[in-house]
Amino acid sequence: MSKKIFSGVQPTGNLHLGNYLGAIKNFVSLQKDKQNNCIYCVVDLHAITVKQDPKILKKNIRETTATFVASGLNPKESIIFNQSMVPSHSEGAWLLGCVARMGWLNRMTQFKEKAGKDKEKASVGLYIYPILMASDILLYDATHVPVGEDQKQHLELTRDIAQKFNLDFDCKNFLTSPEPLIQKDFSRIMSLKDGTKKMSKSDPSDQSRINMTDDKDLIVSKIKKAKTDSAKLPENDKDINNRPELKNLYGIFSSIQNQALDLTIEEFKGKNFSEFKNKLAEALVEKIYPISNETNKLLNDEKFIDQILLDGSEKAEAIAKKKVNDIKNIIGF
Ligand code: AQP
């Protein structure tokens, strides 16, 4: 069955291994199925929900686009664009924001985590972030949204908004309720410094993540320094419980090698940590370094990157504008 796929990545800094294994790798395999219509967005409007330096934001938009392409997304097969060039996303967010309920937004854990203790100082944009995300998805009638585990709640909110709109305006099935596509295994890659914290662009420590632009030496040194415990390598999957750092590194190895966790446990049973870390670093250099090398090459040609975004935005706006007009008609404008 053909699927309409929509997903986005924020240009809030260097993309990292978590973004790649949790999202982009999946984007590329969905593109391979010729029956799918794929739309991938650099969600720069989402990025400004927290403070961004204008010059760095511009650089990050290009870098995220270059990483998409270097990872295997093809602008001839998928629509690749940035959100701020398609005004319908913001317009749709206003229209849908009038359908969404405060109580729904108050439950969003990402806002709670990102706003921290001082919620009064968080931007209004951060609070209504999930409404913009709903607009991104619903304007394209997306049927499936590949995301990491952390975005599941926002997807549920998108479904609630779609259902309430269809009910309120008596237009059954007008807005499509999307299904999340979350990888069963290794859907949450954790920090290399703390196995209980998500690998994240905004972590102040660069040692906590493998960036998609890191060179070979940096990848190897970050894996060597990654936090581990002092127990021996596991004999079975029970030995892995309560060892968050080990579990994360085994998860990364399994995901990068496309193999089940059991096989990784078997492969390193009885061996020592340094042997495992060497193999992990080798596997990462083999799979990630070609992407980082290609990303850096693409970034030398800003015009090429900007043209991809311009072409993609024109295609996206044609679809999104029509849906916004339909929504406005239904509402009574
Ligand atoms: N650690 C992760 N493990 C698995 N998937 C992840 N994703 C992000 N971090 C991990 C997935 O990558 C996609 C794009 O994420 P995003 O950049 O739009 O937002 P985010 O989840 O807020 O990512 P970061 O790195 O944590 O950014 P900052 O630090 O700026 O907030 C999403 O599908 C996400 O699930």
mmCIF file of C-alpha atoms and ligand atoms in Angstrom:
data_model
loop_
_atom_site.group_PDB
_atom_site.id
_atom_site.type_symbol
_atom_site.label_atom_id
_atom_site.label_comp_id
_atom_site.label_asym_id
_atom_site.label_seq_id
_atom_site.Cartn_x
_atom_site.Cartn_y
_atom_site.Cartn_z
ATOM 1 C CA MET A 1 0.000 0.000 0.000
ATOM 2 C CA SER A 2 1.372 3.434 -0.830
ATOM 3 C CA LYS A 3 2.105 5.653 2.139
ATOM 4 C CA LYS A 4 2.330 9.432 2.442
ATOM 5 C CA ILE A 5 5.311 10.069 4.638
ATOM 6 C CA PHE A 6 6.110 13.324 6.413
ATOM 7 C CA SER A 7 8.833 13.989 8.936
ATOM 8 C CA GLY A 8 11.139 16.768 10.058
ATOM 9 C CA VAL A 9 14.365 17.513 11.844
ATOM 10 C CA GLN A 10 15.190 20.736 13.691
ATOM 11 C CA PRO A 11 18.268 22.662 12.543
ATOM 12 C CA THR A 12 19.286 23.349 16.124
ATOM 13 C CA GLY A 13 22.896 22.231 15.843
ATOM 14 C CA ASN A 14 24.964 19.377 14.564
ATOM 15 C CA LEU A 15 22.852 16.380 13.714
ATOM 16 C CA HIS A 16 23.995 13.404 15.724
ATOM 17 C CA LEU A 17 23.928 9.631 15.727
ATOM 18 C CA GLY A 18 20.579 9.653 17.603
ATOM 19 C CA ASN A 19 18.942 11.706 14.848
ATOM 20 C CA TYR A 20 20.475 9.371 12.253
ATOM 21 C CA LEU A 21 19.634 6.000 13.833
ATOM 22 C CA GLY A 22 16.302 7.179 15.312
ATOM 23 C CA ALA A 23 14.994 9.029 12.268
ATOM 24 C CA ILE A 24 17.050 9.684 9.115
ATOM 25 C CA LYS A 25 18.053 6.040 8.505
ATOM 26 C CA ASN A 26 14.344 5.248 8.505
ATOM 27 C CA PHE A 27 13.595 8.192 6.143
ATOM 28 C CA VAL A 28 16.024 6.693 3.630
ATOM 29 C CA SER A 29 14.534 3.200 3.755
ATOM 30 C CA LEU A 30 11.023 4.620 3.308
ATOM 31 C CA GLN A 31 12.216 6.525 0.245
ATOM 32 C CA LYS A 32 13.501 3.254 -1.240
ATOM 33 C CA ASP A 33 9.932 1.937 -1.537
ATOM 34 C CA LYS A 34 8.830 3.562 -4.796
ATOM 35 C CA GLN A 35 5.167 3.381 -3.755
ATOM 36 C CA ASN A 36 5.750 5.917 -0.978
ATOM 37 C CA ASN A 37 5.456 9.690 -1.360
ATOM 38 C CA CYS A 38 8.024 11.136 1.017
ATOM 39 C CA ILE A 39 8.275 14.701 2.290
ATOM 40 C CA TYR A 40 11.152 15.631 4.592
ATOM 41 C CA CYS A 41 11.347 19.027 6.217
ATOM 42 C CA VAL A 42 14.053 21.029 7.942
ATOM 43 C CA VAL A 43 11.799 22.408 10.663
ATOM 44 C CA ASP A 44 13.417 25.792 11.203
ATOM 45 C CA LEU A 45 10.250 27.377 12.644
ATOM 46 C CA HIS A 46 10.381 24.765 15.393
ATOM 47 C CA ALA A 47 14.040 25.603 16.018
ATOM 48 C CA ILE A 48 13.253 29.209 17.032
ATOM 49 C CA THR A 49 11.093 28.053 19.952
ATOM 50 C CA VAL A 50 14.407 28.344 21.795
ATOM 51 C CA LYS A 51 16.885 31.191 21.165
ATOM 52 C CA GLN A 52 19.004 30.819 18.008
ATOM 53 C CA ASP A 53 21.858 32.926 16.689
ATOM 54 C CA PRO A 54 20.667 34.107 13.211
ATOM 55 C CA LYS A 55 24.019 33.388 11.480
ATOM 56 C CA ILE A 56 24.325 29.956 13.048
ATOM 57 C CA LEU A 57 20.696 29.110 12.266
ATOM 58 C CA LYS A 58 21.326 29.740 8.565
ATOM 59 C CA LYS A 59 24.409 27.508 8.684
ATOM 60 C CA ASN A 60 22.476 24.786 10.544
ATOM 61 C CA ILE A 61 19.628 24.827 7.999
ATOM 62 C CA ARG A 62 22.137 24.132 5.227
ATOM 63 C CA GLU A 63 23.977 21.560 7.320
ATOM 64 C CA THR A 64 20.793 19.627 8.121
ATOM 65 C CA THR A 65 19.849 19.641 4.428
ATOM 66 C CA ALA A 66 23.333 18.472 3.439
ATOM 67 C CA THR A 67 23.159 15.648 6.002
ATOM 68 C CA PHE A 68 19.787 14.548 4.586
ATOM 69 C CA VAL A 69 21.276 14.322 1.102
ATOM 70 C CA ALA A 70 24.560 12.756 2.240
ATOM 71 C CA SER A 71 22.575 10.104 4.161
ATOM 72 C CA GLY A 72 20.770 9.072 0.971
ATOM 73 C CA LEU A 73 17.710 11.318 0.653
ATOM 74 C CA ASN A 74 17.325 12.267 -2.992
ATOM 75 C CA PRO A 75 15.582 15.557 -3.847
ATOM 76 C CA LYS A 76 14.405 13.979 -7.115
ATOM 77 C CA GLU A 77 12.572 11.243 -5.211
ATOM 78 C CA SER A 78 11.495 13.029 -2.013
ATOM 79 C CA ILE A 79 10.391 16.599 -1.387
ATOM 80 C CA ILE A 80 13.097 18.222 0.758
ATOM 81 C CA PHE A 81 12.446 21.749 2.012
ATOM 82 C CA ASN A 82 12.588 24.081 4.981
ATOM 83 C CA GLN A 83 9.475 25.028 6.895
ATOM 84 C CA SER A 84 9.957 28.816 6.981
ATOM 85 C CA MET A 85 9.773 28.973 3.170
ATOM 86 C CA VAL A 86 6.264 27.495 3.180
ATOM 87 C CA PRO A 87 3.978 30.022 4.923
ATOM 88 C CA SER A 88 1.022 27.625 4.923
ATOM 89 C CA HIS A 89 2.588 25.765 7.883
ATOM 90 C CA SER A 90 2.193 28.820 10.142
ATOM 91 C CA GLU A 91 -1.258 29.626 8.832
ATOM 92 C CA GLY A 92 -2.372 26.035 9.374
ATOM 93 C CA ALA A 93 -0.964 26.130 12.906
ATOM 94 C CA TRP A 94 -3.204 29.097 13.779
ATOM 95 C CA LEU A 95 -6.303 27.432 12.334
ATOM 96 C CA LEU A 96 -5.599 24.132 14.106
ATOM 97 C CA GLY A 97 -4.578 25.895 17.320
ATOM 98 C CA CYS A 98 -8.167 27.053 17.630
ATOM 99 C CA VAL A 99 -9.273 23.402 17.626
ATOM 100 C CA ALA A 100 -6.633 22.051 20.036
ATOM 101 C CA ARG A 101 -7.372 22.265 23.784
ATOM 102 C CA MET A 102 -5.153 23.751 26.510
ATOM 103 C CA GLY A 103 -5.550 20.586 28.575
ATOM 104 C CA TRP A 104 -3.992 18.543 25.771
ATOM 105 C CA LEU A 105 -0.957 20.824 25.541
ATOM 106 C CA ASN A 106 -0.544 20.871 29.316
ATOM 107 C CA ARG A 107 0.166 17.138 29.222
ATOM 108 C CA MET A 108 3.101 17.359 26.773
ATOM 109 C CA THR A 109 6.209 16.017 28.459
ATOM 110 C CA GLN A 110 8.631 17.543 25.945
ATOM 111 C CA PHE A 111 7.504 21.041 26.973
ATOM 112 C CA LYS A 112 7.964 20.141 30.627
ATOM 113 C CA GLU A 113 11.473 18.778 29.958
ATOM 114 C CA LYS A 114 12.595 21.635 27.718
ATOM 115 C CA ALA A 115 11.029 24.467 29.734
ATOM 116 C CA GLY A 116 12.642 23.133 32.909
ATOM 117 C CA LYS A 117 11.812 24.577 36.300
ATOM 118 C CA ASP A 118 11.105 28.128 35.152
ATOM 119 C CA LYS A 119 8.140 27.607 32.810
ATOM 120 C CA GLU A 120 7.199 31.305 32.962
ATOM 121 C CA LYS A 121 10.352 32.108 31.010
ATOM 122 C CA ALA A 122 9.760 29.553 28.218
ATOM 123 C CA SER A 123 8.590 30.973 24.890
ATOM 124 C CA VAL A 124 4.941 30.682 23.909
ATOM 125 C CA GLY A 125 6.293 29.030 20.752
ATOM 126 C CA LEU A 126 7.773 26.187 22.797
ATOM 127 C CA TYR A 127 4.388 25.620 24.424
ATOM 128 C CA ILE A 128 2.476 25.501 21.123
ATOM 129 C CA TYR A 129 5.240 23.583 19.298
ATOM 130 C CA PRO A 130 3.010 20.458 18.926
ATOM 131 C CA ILE A 131 0.325 22.503 17.115
ATOM 132 C CA LEU A 132 2.817 23.583 14.463
ATOM 133 C CA MET A 133 3.924 19.958 14.215
ATOM 134 C CA ALA A 134 0.298 18.917 13.689
ATOM 135 C CA SER A 135 -0.009 21.517 10.920
ATOM 136 C CA ASP A 136 3.199 20.212 9.258
ATOM 137 C CA ILE A 137 1.756 16.713 9.119
ATOM 138 C CA LEU A 138 -1.937 17.328 8.464
ATOM 139 C CA LEU A 139 -1.434 19.740 5.553
ATOM 140 C CA TYR A 140 0.099 16.916 3.512
ATOM 141 C CA ASP A 141 -2.486 14.265 4.480
ATOM 142 C CA ALA A 142 0.471 12.258 5.785
ATOM 143 C CA THR A 143 -0.487 8.687 6.632
ATOM 144 C CA HIS A 144 2.791 7.780 8.355
ATOM 145 C CA VAL A 145 5.317 9.800 10.341
ATOM 146 C CA PRO A 146 8.725 8.247 11.064
ATOM 147 C CA VAL A 147 9.956 9.655 14.391
ATOM 148 C CA GLY A 148 12.010 8.700 17.408
ATOM 149 C CA GLU A 149 10.248 7.394 20.513
ATOM 150 C CA ASP A 150 10.368 10.895 22.091
ATOM 151 C CA GLN A 151 7.899 12.299 19.534
ATOM 152 C CA LYS A 152 5.153 9.704 20.077
ATOM 153 C CA GLN A 153 3.105 11.958 22.344
ATOM 154 C CA HIS A 154 3.110 14.798 19.800
ATOM 155 C CA LEU A 155 1.837 12.388 17.170
ATOM 156 C CA GLU A 156 -1.035 11.390 19.459
ATOM 157 C CA LEU A 157 -1.913 15.068 19.840
ATOM 158 C CA THR A 158 -1.876 15.455 16.039
ATOM 159 C CA ARG A 159 -4.376 12.593 15.798
ATOM 160 C CA ASP A 160 -6.573 14.212 18.469
ATOM 161 C CA ILE A 161 -6.574 17.513 16.565
ATOM 162 C CA ALA A 162 -7.465 15.782 13.277
ATOM 163 C CA GLN A 163 -10.321 13.871 14.886
ATOM 164 C CA LYS A 164 -11.725 16.899 16.700
ATOM 165 C CA PHE A 165 -11.583 19.055 13.560
ATOM 166 C CA ASN A 166 -13.390 16.374 11.519
ATOM 167 C CA LEU A 167 -16.021 16.056 14.264
ATOM 168 C CA ASP A 168 -16.474 19.790 14.981
ATOM 169 C CA PHE A 169 -16.950 20.640 11.315
ATOM 170 C CA ASP A 170 -18.768 17.460 10.365
ATOM 171 C CA CYS A 171 -16.241 16.519 7.684
ATOM 172 C CA LYS A 172 -15.478 12.849 8.313
ATOM 173 C CA ASN A 173 -11.971 11.782 7.163
ATOM 174 C CA PHE A 174 -11.088 15.274 5.855
ATOM 175 C CA LEU A 175 -7.979 15.448 8.034
ATOM 176 C CA THR A 176 -6.035 12.192 8.031
ATOM 177 C CA SER A 177 -4.984 10.737 11.409
ATOM 178 C CA PRO A 178 -1.319 9.772 10.897
ATOM 179 C CA GLU A 179 0.357 6.662 12.261
ATOM 180 C CA PRO A 180 3.735 7.011 13.962
ATOM 181 C CA LEU A 181 6.488 4.828 12.520
ATOM 182 C CA ILE A 182 8.774 4.156 15.460
ATOM 183 C CA GLN A 183 11.523 1.607 15.122
ATOM 184 C CA LYS A 184 10.884 -1.349 17.386
ATOM 185 C CA ASP A 185 14.453 -1.637 18.572
ATOM 186 C CA PHE A 186 17.035 1.007 19.440
ATOM 187 C CA SER A 187 14.555 3.844 18.955
ATOM 188 C CA ARG A 188 16.200 5.973 21.654
ATOM 189 C CA ILE A 189 19.941 6.531 21.496
ATOM 190 C CA MET A 190 21.364 7.802 24.759
ATOM 191 C CA SER A 191 24.220 10.151 25.679
ATOM 192 C CA LEU A 192 27.736 8.657 25.622
ATOM 193 C CA LYS A 193 28.325 10.260 29.023
ATOM 194 C CA ASP A 194 25.075 9.240 30.741
ATOM 195 C CA GLY A 195 23.060 6.246 29.577
ATOM 196 C CA THR A 196 19.891 7.609 31.188
ATOM 197 C CA LYS A 197 19.859 10.860 29.157
ATOM 198 C CA LYS A 198 18.843 11.135 25.485
ATOM 199 C CA MET A 199 21.637 11.920 23.028
ATOM 200 C CA SER A 200 20.816 15.501 22.124
ATOM 201 C CA LYS A 201 22.150 18.413 20.061
ATOM 202 C CA SER A 202 21.647 20.789 22.943
ATOM 203 C CA ASP A 203 23.735 18.790 25.449
ATOM 204 C CA PRO A 204 26.576 21.184 26.332
ATOM 205 C CA SER A 205 29.121 18.355 26.184
ATOM 206 C CA ASP A 206 30.248 17.496 22.651
ATOM 207 C CA GLN A 207 31.623 14.234 24.087
ATOM 208 C CA SER A 208 28.050 13.119 24.801
ATOM 209 C CA ARG A 209 27.280 12.553 21.109
ATOM 210 C CA ILE A 210 28.711 11.485 17.754
ATOM 211 C CA ASN A 211 27.978 14.352 15.371
ATOM 212 C CA MET A 212 27.201 13.544 11.765
ATOM 213 C CA THR A 213 30.114 15.831 10.797
ATOM 214 C CA ASP A 214 32.742 14.258 13.094
ATOM 215 C CA ASP A 215 35.894 12.972 11.434
ATOM 216 C CA LYS A 216 37.338 9.480 11.922
ATOM 217 C CA ASP A 217 39.690 10.390 14.797
ATOM 218 C CA LEU A 218 36.955 12.157 16.707
ATOM 219 C CA ILE A 219 34.541 9.224 16.318
ATOM 220 C CA VAL A 220 37.208 6.813 17.635
ATOM 221 C CA SER A 221 38.186 9.053 20.559
ATOM 222 C CA LYS A 222 34.565 9.660 21.619
ATOM 223 C CA ILE A 223 33.854 5.926 21.673
ATOM 224 C CA LYS A 224 37.063 5.254 23.632
ATOM 225 C CA LYS A 225 35.998 7.849 26.220
ATOM 226 C CA ALA A 226 32.328 6.768 26.320
ATOM 227 C CA LYS A 227 31.192 5.928 29.842
ATOM 228 C CA THR A 228 31.032 2.224 30.721
ATOM 229 C CA ASP A 229 30.781 0.211 33.928
ATOM 230 C CA SER A 230 33.327 -2.134 35.442
ATOM 231 C CA ALA A 231 31.377 -5.419 35.157
ATOM 232 C CA LYS A 232 32.329 -7.900 32.425
ATOM 233 C CA LEU A 233 30.579 -7.998 29.060
ATOM 234 C CA PRO A 234 27.149 -9.665 29.226
ATOM 235 C CA GLU A 235 26.529 -13.377 28.674
ATOM 236 C CA ASN A 236 22.808 -12.944 27.958
ATOM 237 C CA ASP A 237 20.111 -10.271 27.683
ATOM 238 C CA LYS A 238 19.400 -10.340 31.447
ATOM 239 C CA ASP A 239 22.983 -9.208 32.139
ATOM 240 C CA ILE A 240 22.279 -6.030 30.251
ATOM 241 C CA ASN A 241 19.475 -4.748 32.481
ATOM 242 C CA ASN A 242 20.372 -1.950 34.892
ATOM 243 C CA ARG A 243 23.488 -1.178 32.833
ATOM 244 C CA PRO A 244 22.262 1.842 30.848
ATOM 245 C CA GLU A 245 25.606 2.810 29.283
ATOM 246 C CA LEU A 246 26.404 -0.721 28.152
ATOM 247 C CA LYS A 247 22.864 -1.211 26.860
ATOM 248 C CA ASN A 248 23.168 1.995 24.834
ATOM 249 C CA LEU A 249 26.520 1.052 23.280
ATOM 250 C CA TYR A 250 25.253 -2.452 22.449
ATOM 251 C CA GLY A 251 22.124 -0.846 20.955
ATOM 252 C CA ILE A 252 24.200 1.505 18.807
ATOM 253 C CA PHE A 253 26.360 -1.378 17.570
ATOM 254 C CA SER A 254 23.328 -3.552 16.775
ATOM 255 C CA SER A 255 21.510 -0.720 15.000
ATOM 256 C CA ILE A 256 24.487 0.301 12.898
ATOM 257 C CA GLN A 257 25.122 -3.343 11.925
ATOM 258 C CA ASN A 258 21.391 -4.013 11.365
ATOM 259 C CA GLN A 259 21.554 -6.994 13.695
ATOM 260 C CA ALA A 260 19.523 -8.164 16.695
ATOM 261 C CA LEU A 261 20.802 -7.408 20.198
ATOM 262 C CA ASP A 262 21.118 -11.148 20.925
ATOM 263 C CA LEU A 263 23.664 -11.483 18.140
ATOM 264 C CA THR A 264 25.720 -8.606 19.526
ATOM 265 C CA ILE A 265 25.677 -10.198 23.002
ATOM 266 C CA GLU A 266 26.806 -13.493 21.472
ATOM 267 C CA GLU A 267 29.548 -11.823 19.400
ATOM 268 C CA PHE A 268 31.239 -10.201 22.405
ATOM 269 C CA LYS A 269 30.563 -12.801 25.106
ATOM 270 C CA GLY A 270 33.774 -13.455 27.070
ATOM 271 C CA LYS A 271 35.664 -10.612 25.364
ATOM 272 C CA ASN A 272 36.842 -7.423 27.012
ATOM 273 C CA PHE A 273 35.489 -3.888 26.807
ATOM 274 C CA SER A 274 38.353 -2.506 24.749
ATOM 275 C CA GLU A 275 37.781 -5.164 22.085
ATOM 276 C CA PHE A 276 34.077 -4.242 21.908
ATOM 277 C CA LYS A 277 34.796 -0.513 21.806
ATOM 278 C CA ASN A 278 37.329 -0.997 18.989
ATOM 279 C CA LYS A 279 34.731 -2.891 16.936
ATOM 280 C CA LEU A 280 32.076 -0.283 17.683
ATOM 281 C CA ALA A 281 34.392 2.566 16.646
ATOM 282 C CA GLU A 282 35.300 0.643 13.469
ATOM 283 C CA ALA A 283 31.630 0.088 12.585
ATOM 284 C CA LEU A 284 30.796 3.756 13.185
ATOM 285 C CA VAL A 285 33.733 4.983 11.122
ATOM 286 C CA GLU A 286 32.661 2.652 8.303
ATOM 287 C CA LYS A 287 29.011 3.786 8.285
ATOM 288 C CA ILE A 288 29.062 7.368 9.598
ATOM 289 C CA TYR A 289 32.319 8.775 8.255
ATOM 290 C CA PRO A 290 31.271 8.517 4.543
ATOM 291 C CA ILE A 291 28.128 10.512 5.423
ATOM 292 C CA SER A 292 30.086 13.119 7.359
ATOM 293 C CA ASN A 293 32.639 13.384 4.537
ATOM 294 C CA GLU A 294 29.890 13.839 1.926
ATOM 295 C CA THR A 295 28.054 16.372 4.135
ATOM 296 C CA ASN A 296 31.197 18.473 4.404
ATOM 297 C CA LYS A 297 31.712 18.287 0.618
ATOM 298 C CA LEU A 298 28.112 19.338 -0.087
ATOM 299 C CA LEU A 299 28.478 22.272 2.290
ATOM 300 C CA ASN A 300 31.138 23.735 0.015
ATOM 301 C CA ASP A 301 28.401 24.399 -2.544
ATOM 302 C CA GLU A 302 25.841 26.558 -0.748
ATOM 303 C CA LYS A 303 24.043 27.401 -3.988
ATOM 304 C CA PHE A 304 23.357 23.720 -4.619
ATOM 305 C CA ILE A 305 21.893 23.274 -1.131
ATOM 306 C CA ASP A 306 19.805 26.466 -1.401
ATOM 307 C CA GLN A 307 18.419 25.342 -4.758
ATOM 308 C CA ILE A 308 17.298 22.005 -3.249
ATOM 309 C CA LEU A 309 15.387 23.922 -0.576
ATOM 310 C CA LEU A 310 13.897 26.382 -3.055
ATOM 311 C CA ASP A 311 12.685 23.645 -5.416
ATOM 312 C CA GLY A 312 11.350 21.575 -2.520
ATOM 313 C CA SER A 313 9.540 24.551 -0.982
ATOM 314 C CA GLU A 314 7.725 25.305 -4.228
ATOM 315 C CA LYS A 315 6.483 21.716 -4.438
ATOM 316 C CA ALA A 316 5.523 21.666 -0.755
ATOM 317 C CA GLU A 317 3.709 25.005 -0.832
ATOM 318 C CA ALA A 318 1.567 23.873 -3.777
ATOM 319 C CA ILE A 319 0.269 20.949 -1.675
ATOM 320 C CA ALA A 320 0.027 22.746 1.672
ATOM 321 C CA LYS A 321 -1.683 25.875 0.330
ATOM 322 C CA LYS A 322 -4.488 23.849 -1.206
ATOM 323 C CA LYS A 323 -5.132 22.090 2.103
ATOM 324 C CA VAL A 324 -5.101 25.370 4.045
ATOM 325 C CA ASN A 325 -7.630 26.802 1.567
ATOM 326 C CA ASP A 326 -9.846 23.747 2.042
ATOM 327 C CA ILE A 327 -9.600 24.146 5.838
ATOM 328 C CA LYS A 328 -10.533 27.839 5.553
ATOM 329 C CA ASN A 329 -13.540 27.022 3.403
ATOM 330 C CA ILE A 330 -14.725 24.421 5.906
ATOM 331 C CA ILE A 331 -14.279 26.860 8.797
ATOM 332 C CA GLY A 332 -16.406 29.451 6.987
ATOM 333 C CA PHE A 333 -13.944 32.032 5.732
HETATM 334 N N1 AQP B 1 18.646 10.410 21.002
HETATM 335 C C1 AQP B 1 17.785 10.104 20.048
HETATM 336 N N2 AQP B 1 17.495 8.816 19.773
HETATM 337 C C2 AQP B 1 16.617 8.484 18.787
HETATM 338 N N3 AQP B 1 15.974 9.401 18.020
HETATM 339 C C3 AQP B 1 16.238 10.695 18.263
HETATM 340 N N4 AQP B 1 15.779 11.836 17.705
HETATM 341 C C4 AQP B 1 16.343 12.899 18.320
HETATM 342 N N5 AQP B 1 17.176 12.488 19.290
HETATM 343 C C5 AQP B 1 17.137 11.117 19.279
HETATM 344 C C6 AQP B 1 14.829 11.861 16.601
HETATM 345 O O1 AQP B 1 15.403 12.656 15.561
HETATM 346 C C7 AQP B 1 14.334 13.339 14.894
HETATM 347 C C8 AQP B 1 14.683 14.789 14.784
HETATM 348 O O2 AQP B 1 14.748 15.342 16.088
HETATM 349 P P1 AQP B 1 14.773 16.906 16.267
HETATM 350 O O3 AQP B 1 16.113 17.396 15.959
HETATM 351 O O4 AQP B 1 13.721 17.515 15.476
HETATM 352 O O5 AQP B 1 14.375 17.160 17.758
HETATM 353 P P2 AQP B 1 14.810 16.573 19.107
HETATM 354 O O6 AQP B 1 14.145 15.261 19.329
HETATM 355 O O7 AQP B 1 14.526 17.629 20.104
HETATM 356 O O8 AQP B 1 16.379 16.341 18.956
HETATM 357 P P3 AQP B 1 17.527 16.803 19.885
HETATM 358 O O9 AQP B 1 18.816 16.331 19.347
HETATM 359 O O10 AQP B 1 17.246 16.439 21.294
HETATM 360 O O11 AQP B 1 17.508 18.360 19.675
HETATM 361 P P4 AQP B 1 17.516 19.503 20.710
HETATM 362 O O12 AQP B 1 18.693 19.248 21.583
HETATM 363 O O13 AQP B 1 17.652 20.727 19.852
HETATM 364 O O14 AQP B 1 16.217 19.435 21.442
HETATM 365 C C9 AQP B 1 13.040 13.098 15.666
HETATM 366 O O15 AQP B 1 12.294 12.108 14.996
HETATM 367 C C10 AQP B 1 13.535 12.584 16.991
HETATM 368 O O16 AQP B 1 12.611 11.688 17.563
#
